[in-house]
PDB file of C-alpha atoms (C1' of nucleotides) in Angstrom:
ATOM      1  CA  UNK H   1      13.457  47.827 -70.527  1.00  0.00           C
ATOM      2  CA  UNK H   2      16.771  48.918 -70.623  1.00  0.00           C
ATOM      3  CA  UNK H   3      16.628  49.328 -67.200  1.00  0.00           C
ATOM      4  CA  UNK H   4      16.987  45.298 -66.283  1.00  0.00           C
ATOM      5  CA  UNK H   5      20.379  45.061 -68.534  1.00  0.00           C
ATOM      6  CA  UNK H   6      22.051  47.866 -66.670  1.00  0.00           C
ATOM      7  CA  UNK H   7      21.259  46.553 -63.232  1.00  0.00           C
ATOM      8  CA  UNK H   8      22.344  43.022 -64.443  1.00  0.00           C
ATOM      9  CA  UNK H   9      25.713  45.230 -65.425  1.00  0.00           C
ATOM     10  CA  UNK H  10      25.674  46.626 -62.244  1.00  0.00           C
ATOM     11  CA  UNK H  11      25.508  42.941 -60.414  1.00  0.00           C
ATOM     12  CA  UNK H  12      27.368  41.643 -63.203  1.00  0.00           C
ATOM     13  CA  UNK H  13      30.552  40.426 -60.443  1.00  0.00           C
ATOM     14  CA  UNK H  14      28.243  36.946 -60.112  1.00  0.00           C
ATOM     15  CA  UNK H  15      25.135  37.690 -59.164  1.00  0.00           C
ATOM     16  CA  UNK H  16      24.628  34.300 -60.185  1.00  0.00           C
ATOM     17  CA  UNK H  17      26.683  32.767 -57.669  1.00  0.00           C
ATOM     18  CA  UNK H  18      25.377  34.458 -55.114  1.00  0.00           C
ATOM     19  CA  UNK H  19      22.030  34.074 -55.598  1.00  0.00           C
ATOM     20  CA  UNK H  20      23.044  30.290 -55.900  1.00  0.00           C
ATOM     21  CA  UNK H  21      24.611  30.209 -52.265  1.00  0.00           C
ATOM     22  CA  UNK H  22      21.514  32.624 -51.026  1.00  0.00           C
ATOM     23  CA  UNK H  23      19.067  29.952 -52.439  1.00  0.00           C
ATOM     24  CA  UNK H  24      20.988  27.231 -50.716  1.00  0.00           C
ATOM     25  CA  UNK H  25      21.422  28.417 -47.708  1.00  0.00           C
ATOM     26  CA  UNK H  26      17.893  28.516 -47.382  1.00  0.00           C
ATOM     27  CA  UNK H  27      17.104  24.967 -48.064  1.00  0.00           C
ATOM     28  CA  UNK H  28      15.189  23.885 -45.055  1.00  0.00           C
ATOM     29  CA  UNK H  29      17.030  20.961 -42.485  1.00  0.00           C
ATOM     30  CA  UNK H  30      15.776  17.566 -44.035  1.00  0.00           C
ATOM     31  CA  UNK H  31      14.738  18.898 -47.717  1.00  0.00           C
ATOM     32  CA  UNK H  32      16.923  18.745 -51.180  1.00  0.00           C
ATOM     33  CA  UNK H  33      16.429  20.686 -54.420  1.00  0.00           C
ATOM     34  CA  UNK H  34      18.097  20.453 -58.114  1.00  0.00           C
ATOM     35  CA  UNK H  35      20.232  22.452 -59.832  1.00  0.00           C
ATOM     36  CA  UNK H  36      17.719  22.909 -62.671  1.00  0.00           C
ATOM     37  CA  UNK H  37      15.089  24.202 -59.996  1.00  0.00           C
ATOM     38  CA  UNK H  38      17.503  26.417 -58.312  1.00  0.00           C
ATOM     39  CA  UNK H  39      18.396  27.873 -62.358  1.00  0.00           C
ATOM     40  CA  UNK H  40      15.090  28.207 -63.071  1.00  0.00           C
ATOM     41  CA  UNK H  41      14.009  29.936 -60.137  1.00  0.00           C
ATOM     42  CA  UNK H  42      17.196  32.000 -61.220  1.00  0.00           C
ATOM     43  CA  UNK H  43      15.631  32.807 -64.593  1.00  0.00           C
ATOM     44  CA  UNK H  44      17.973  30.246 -66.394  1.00  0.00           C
ATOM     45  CA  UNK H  45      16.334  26.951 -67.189  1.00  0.00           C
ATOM     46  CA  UNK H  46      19.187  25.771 -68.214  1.00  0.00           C
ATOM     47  CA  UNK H  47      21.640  27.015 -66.266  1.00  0.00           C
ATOM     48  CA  UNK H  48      21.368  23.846 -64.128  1.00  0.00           C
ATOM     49  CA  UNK H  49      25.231  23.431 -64.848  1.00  0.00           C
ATOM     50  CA  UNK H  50      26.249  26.887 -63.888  1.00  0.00           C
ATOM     51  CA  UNK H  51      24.865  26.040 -60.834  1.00  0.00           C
ATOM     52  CA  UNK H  52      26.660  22.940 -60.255  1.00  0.00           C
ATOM     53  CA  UNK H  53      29.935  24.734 -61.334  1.00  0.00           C
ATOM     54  CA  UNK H  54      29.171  27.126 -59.071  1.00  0.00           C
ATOM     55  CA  UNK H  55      28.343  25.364 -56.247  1.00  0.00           C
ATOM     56  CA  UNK H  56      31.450  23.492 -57.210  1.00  0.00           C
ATOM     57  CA  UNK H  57      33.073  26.085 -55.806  1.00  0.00           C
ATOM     58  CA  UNK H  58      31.231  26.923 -53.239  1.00  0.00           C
ATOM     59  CA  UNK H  59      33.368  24.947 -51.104  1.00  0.00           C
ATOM     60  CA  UNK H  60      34.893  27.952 -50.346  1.00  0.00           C
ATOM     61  CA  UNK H  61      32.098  29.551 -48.618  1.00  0.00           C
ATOM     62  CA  UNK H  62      31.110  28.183 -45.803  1.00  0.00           C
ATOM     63  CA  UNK H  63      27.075  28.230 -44.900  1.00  0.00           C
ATOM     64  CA  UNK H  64      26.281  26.433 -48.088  1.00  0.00           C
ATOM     65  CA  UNK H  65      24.982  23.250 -47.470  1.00  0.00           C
ATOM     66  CA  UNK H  66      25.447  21.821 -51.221  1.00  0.00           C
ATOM     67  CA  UNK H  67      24.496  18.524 -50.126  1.00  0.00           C
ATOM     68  CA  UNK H  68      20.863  19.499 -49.981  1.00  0.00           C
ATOM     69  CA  UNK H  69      21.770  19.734 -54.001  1.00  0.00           C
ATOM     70  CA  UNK H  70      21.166  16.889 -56.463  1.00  0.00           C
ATOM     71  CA  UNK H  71      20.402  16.072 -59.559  1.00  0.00           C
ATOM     72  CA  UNK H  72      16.737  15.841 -60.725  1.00  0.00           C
ATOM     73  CA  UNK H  73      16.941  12.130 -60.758  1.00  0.00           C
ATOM     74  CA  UNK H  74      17.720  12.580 -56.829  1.00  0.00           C
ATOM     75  CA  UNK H  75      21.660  10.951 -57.489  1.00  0.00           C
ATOM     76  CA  UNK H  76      24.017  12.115 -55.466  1.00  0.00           C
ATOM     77  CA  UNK H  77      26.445  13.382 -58.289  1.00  0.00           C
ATOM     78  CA  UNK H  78      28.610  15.954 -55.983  1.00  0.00           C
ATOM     79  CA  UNK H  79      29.298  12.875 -53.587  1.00  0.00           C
ATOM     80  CA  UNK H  80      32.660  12.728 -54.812  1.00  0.00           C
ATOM     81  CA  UNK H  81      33.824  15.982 -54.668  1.00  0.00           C
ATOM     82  CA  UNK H  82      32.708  16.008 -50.512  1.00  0.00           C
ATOM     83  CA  UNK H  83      35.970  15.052 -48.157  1.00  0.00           C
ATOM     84  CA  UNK H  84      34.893  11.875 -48.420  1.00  0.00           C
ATOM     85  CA  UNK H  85      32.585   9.596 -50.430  1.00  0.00           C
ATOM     86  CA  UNK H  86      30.306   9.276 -48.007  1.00  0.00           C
ATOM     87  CA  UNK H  87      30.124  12.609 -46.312  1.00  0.00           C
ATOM     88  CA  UNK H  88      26.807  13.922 -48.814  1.00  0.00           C
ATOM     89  CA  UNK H  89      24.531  11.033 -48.212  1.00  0.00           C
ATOM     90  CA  UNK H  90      25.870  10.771 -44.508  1.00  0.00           C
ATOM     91  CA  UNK H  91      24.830  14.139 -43.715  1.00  0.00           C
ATOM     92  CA  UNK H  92      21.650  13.783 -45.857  1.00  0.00           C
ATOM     93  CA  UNK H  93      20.644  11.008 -43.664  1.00  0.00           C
ATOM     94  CA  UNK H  94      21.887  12.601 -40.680  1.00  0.00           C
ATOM     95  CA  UNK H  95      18.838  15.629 -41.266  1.00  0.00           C
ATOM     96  CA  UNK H  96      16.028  12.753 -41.782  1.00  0.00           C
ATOM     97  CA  UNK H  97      16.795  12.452 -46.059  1.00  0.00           C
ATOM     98  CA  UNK H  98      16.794   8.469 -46.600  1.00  0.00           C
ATOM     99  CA  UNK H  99      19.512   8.075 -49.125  1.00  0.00           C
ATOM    100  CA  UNK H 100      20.339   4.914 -50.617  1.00  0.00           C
ATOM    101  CA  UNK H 101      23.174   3.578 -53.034  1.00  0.00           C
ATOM    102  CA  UNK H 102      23.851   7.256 -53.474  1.00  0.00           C
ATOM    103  CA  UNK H 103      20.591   7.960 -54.269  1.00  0.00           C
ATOM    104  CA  UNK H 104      17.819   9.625 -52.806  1.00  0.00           C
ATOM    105  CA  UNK H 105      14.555   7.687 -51.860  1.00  0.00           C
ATOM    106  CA  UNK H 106      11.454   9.549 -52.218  1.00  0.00           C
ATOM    107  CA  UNK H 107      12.751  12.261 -53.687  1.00  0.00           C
ATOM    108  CA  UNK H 108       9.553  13.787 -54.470  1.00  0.00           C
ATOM    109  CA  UNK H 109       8.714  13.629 -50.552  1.00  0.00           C
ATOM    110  CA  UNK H 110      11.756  16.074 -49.838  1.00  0.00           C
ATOM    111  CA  UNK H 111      11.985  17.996 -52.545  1.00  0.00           C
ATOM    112  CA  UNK H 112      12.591  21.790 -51.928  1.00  0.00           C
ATOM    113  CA  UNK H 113      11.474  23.967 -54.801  1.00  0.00           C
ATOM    114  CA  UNK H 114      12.425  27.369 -54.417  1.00  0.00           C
ATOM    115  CA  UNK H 115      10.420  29.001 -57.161  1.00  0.00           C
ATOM    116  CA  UNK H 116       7.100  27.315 -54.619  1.00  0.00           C
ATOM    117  CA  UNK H 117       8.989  27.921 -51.455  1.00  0.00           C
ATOM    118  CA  UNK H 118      10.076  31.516 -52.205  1.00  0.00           C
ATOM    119  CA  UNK H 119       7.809  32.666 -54.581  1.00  0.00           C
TER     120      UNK H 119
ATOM    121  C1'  DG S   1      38.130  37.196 -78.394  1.00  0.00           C
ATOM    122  C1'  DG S   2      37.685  32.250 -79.161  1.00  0.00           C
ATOM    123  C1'  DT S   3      37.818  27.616 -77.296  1.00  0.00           C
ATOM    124  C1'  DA S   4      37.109  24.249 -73.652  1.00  0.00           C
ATOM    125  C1'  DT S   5      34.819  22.693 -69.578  1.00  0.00           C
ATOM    126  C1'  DG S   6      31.207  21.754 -66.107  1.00  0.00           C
ATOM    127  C1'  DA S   7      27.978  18.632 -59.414  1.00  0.00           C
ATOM    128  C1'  DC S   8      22.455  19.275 -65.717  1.00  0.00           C
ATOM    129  C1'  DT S   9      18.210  18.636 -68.474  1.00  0.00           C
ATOM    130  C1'  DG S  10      15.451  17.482 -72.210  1.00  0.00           C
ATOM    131  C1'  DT S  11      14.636  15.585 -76.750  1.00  0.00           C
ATOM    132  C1'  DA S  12      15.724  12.376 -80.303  1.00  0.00           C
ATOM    133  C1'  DT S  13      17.101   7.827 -82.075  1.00  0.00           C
TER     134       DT S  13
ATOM    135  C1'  DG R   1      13.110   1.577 -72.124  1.00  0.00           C
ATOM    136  C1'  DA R   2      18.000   2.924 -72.577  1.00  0.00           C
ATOM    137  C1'  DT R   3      21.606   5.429 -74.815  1.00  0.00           C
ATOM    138  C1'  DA R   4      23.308   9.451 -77.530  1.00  0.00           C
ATOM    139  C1'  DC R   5      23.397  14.087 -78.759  1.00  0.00           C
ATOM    140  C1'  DA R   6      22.459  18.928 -78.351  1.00  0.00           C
ATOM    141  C1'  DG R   7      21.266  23.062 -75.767  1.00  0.00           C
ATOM    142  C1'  DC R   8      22.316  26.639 -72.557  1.00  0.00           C
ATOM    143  C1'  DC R   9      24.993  29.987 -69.320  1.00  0.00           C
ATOM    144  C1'  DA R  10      29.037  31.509 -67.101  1.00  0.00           C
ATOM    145  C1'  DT R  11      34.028  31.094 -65.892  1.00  0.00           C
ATOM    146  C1'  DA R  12      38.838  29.931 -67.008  1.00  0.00           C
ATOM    147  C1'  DC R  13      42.766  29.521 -70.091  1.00  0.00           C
TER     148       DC R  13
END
DNA sequence: GGTATGACTGTAT
DNA sequence: GATACAGCCATAC
């Protein structure tokens, strides 16, 4: 219906960013998702990199814990872009998230998928 | 308005 | 099994 493309106008300032920040935000203390679940629950499969990009400039709101966000393969690929180095799997393994060599052990044990979580 | 880029993902070779 | 390429969506120049 025609109705869904003129409330997508309507939202069209970035509803995708903030639906991206309002999903992360609500990634539970000790949990981590990926930027493909967070796009799909979005409605874009693959929008995964939208996501990224967007969180990639989420460092300007505060609230959004993008650390809780990795890659499907559980890497730490934002580490870099934190103050320091270590800061993303620091805090990880501050909330309980064992993270090794900048990678996340057992990812499948703290895996957050919103589309479950939320639905 | 077209081109380039990006914290990804999946398929093909 | 690992590497390479393409797809996909939105923003910036």
């Amino acid at each position: 219906m025609s109705a869904r493309k003129q409330e997508r106008q309507t939202k069209s300032e970035s509803d995708f960013f903030h639906n991206v920040y309002e999903v992360v935000r609500l990634i539970p203390v000790g949990r981590v998702t990926s930027y493909g679940a967070i796009a799909s629950y979005l409605g874009s499969k693959r929008g995964a990199r939208m996501v990224g990009w967007a969180l990639g400039n989420s460092y300007l709101h505060e609230g959004v814990p993008a650390h809780r966000v990795v890659n499907k393969a559980g890497v730490l690929t934002a580490k870099l872009l934190f103050e320091t180095p270590t800061t993303m799997e620091d805090r990880l393994a501050d909330e309980g998230v064992e993270v090794s060599n900048d990678q996340i052990q057992n990812l499948d044990k703290y895996f957050w998928d919103p589309d479950k979580e939320l639905s």
